[in-house]
C-alpha positions as a printed NumPy array, in Angstrom:
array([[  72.717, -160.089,   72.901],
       [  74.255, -161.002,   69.747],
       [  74.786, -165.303,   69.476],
       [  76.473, -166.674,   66.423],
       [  77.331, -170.418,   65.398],
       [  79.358, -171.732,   63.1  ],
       [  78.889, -174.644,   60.933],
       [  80.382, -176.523,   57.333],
       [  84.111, -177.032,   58.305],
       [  85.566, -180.356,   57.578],
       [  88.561, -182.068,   55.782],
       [  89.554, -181.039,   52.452],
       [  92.152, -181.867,   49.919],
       [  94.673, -178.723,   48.494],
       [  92.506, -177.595,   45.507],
       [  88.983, -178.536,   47.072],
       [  85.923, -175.814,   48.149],
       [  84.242, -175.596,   51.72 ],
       [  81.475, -173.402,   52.837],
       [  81.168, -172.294,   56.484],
       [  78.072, -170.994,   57.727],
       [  77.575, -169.053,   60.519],
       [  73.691, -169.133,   62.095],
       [  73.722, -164.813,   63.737],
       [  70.773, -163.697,   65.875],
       [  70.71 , -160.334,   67.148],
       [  71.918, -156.914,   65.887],
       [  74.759, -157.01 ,   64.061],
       [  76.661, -153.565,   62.266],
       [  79.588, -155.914,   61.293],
       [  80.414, -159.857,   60.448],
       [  83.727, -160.959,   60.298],
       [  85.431, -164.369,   59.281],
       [  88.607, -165.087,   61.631],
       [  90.8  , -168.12 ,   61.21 ],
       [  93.711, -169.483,   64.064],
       [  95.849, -171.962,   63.219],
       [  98.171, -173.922,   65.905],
       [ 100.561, -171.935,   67.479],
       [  99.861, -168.558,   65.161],
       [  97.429, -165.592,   66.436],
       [  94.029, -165.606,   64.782],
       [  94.057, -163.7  ,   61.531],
       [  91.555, -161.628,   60.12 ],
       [  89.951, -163.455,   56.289],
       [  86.953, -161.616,   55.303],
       [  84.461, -159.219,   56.53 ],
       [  81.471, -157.693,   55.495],
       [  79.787, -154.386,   56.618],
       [  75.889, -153.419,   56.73 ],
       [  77.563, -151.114,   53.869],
       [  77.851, -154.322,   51.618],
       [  81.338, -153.798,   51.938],
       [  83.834, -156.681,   51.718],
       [  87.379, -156.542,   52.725],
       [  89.722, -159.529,   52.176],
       [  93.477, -160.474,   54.009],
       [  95.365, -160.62 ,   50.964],
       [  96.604, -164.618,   50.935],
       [  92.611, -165.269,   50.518],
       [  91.558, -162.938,   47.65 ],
       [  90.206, -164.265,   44.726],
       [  89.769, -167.976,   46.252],
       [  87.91 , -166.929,   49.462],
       [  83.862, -165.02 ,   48.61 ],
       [  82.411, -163.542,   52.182],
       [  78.182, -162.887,   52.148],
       [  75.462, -162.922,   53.855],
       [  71.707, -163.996,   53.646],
       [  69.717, -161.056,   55.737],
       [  66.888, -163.26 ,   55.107],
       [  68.016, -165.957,   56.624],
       [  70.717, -164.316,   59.437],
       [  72.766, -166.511,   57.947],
       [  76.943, -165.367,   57.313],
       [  78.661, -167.333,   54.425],
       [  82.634, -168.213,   53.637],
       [  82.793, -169.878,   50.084],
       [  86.649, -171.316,   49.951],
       [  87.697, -172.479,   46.877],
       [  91.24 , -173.675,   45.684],
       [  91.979, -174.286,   49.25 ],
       [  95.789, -174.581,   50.322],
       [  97.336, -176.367,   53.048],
       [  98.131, -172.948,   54.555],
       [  94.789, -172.211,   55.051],
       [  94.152, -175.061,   57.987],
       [  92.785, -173.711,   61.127],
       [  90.222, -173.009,   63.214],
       [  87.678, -170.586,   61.703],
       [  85.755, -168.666,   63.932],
       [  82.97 , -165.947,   62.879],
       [  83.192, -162.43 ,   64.734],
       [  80.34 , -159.716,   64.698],
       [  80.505, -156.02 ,   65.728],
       [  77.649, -153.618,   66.59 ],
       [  79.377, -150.559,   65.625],
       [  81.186, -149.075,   62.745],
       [  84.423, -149.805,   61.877],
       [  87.112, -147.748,   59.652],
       [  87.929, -150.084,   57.184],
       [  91.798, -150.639,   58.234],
       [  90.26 , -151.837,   61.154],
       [  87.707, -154.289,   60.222],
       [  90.505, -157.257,   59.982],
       [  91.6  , -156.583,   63.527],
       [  90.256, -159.624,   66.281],
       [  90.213, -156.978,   69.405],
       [  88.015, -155.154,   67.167],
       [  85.319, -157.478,   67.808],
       [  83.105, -158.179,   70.754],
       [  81.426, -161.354,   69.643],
       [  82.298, -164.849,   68.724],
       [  81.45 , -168.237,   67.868],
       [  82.887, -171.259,   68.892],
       [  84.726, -171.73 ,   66.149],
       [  84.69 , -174.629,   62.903],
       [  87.596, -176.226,   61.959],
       [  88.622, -176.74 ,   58.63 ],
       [  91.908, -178.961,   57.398],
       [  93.261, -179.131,   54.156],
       [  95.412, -181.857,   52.823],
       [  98.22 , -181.511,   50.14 ]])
């Protein structure tokens, strides 16, 4: 049984850094970083493969890093130059098979979650 938890959101103004942490336990093929902000469906942000291979929605690249610490089964967001826009709930996801990478950014994709971290950013 895979368990994750989240941890590091907070409130941030437009230009600041968070980093969300996400505690994993369990075998995991495939970690995920999902945001959901009111009223909008949760979005795919970053994900990371056993491959080492990183995959980014395309409002987050080059501000957003996703990694991971094997030794500690510990998952990592590093946000930098946060916007407004990216206020939400931020949830990490894990997978225990493969996924072709056009579908790694897909929620139903995934068949565990945390219970989520909230981050808000202030312009």
């Amino acid at each position: 049984q895979v368990q994750l938890v989240e941890s590091g959101g907070g409130s941030v103004q437009a230009g600041g850094s968070l980093r969300l942490s996400c505690a994993v336990s369990g075998y995991t093929y495939i970690l995920a970083w999902f945001r959901q902000a009111p009223g909008k469906e949760r979005e795919g942000v970053a994900v990371i493969g056993n491959d080492g291979n990183t995959n980014y929605v395309d409002s987050v690249k080059g501000r957003f890093t996703i990694s991971q610490d094997n030794a500690k089964n510990t998952l990592y967001l590093q946000m930098n130059s946060l916007k407004s826009e990216d206020t939400g709930m931020y949830y990490c996801a894990a997978g225990t098979m493969y996924l072709a990478w056009w579908a790694r950014l897909r929620p139903s994709k995934y068949n565990y979650w945390g219970q989520g971290t909230q981050v808000t950013v202030s312009s």
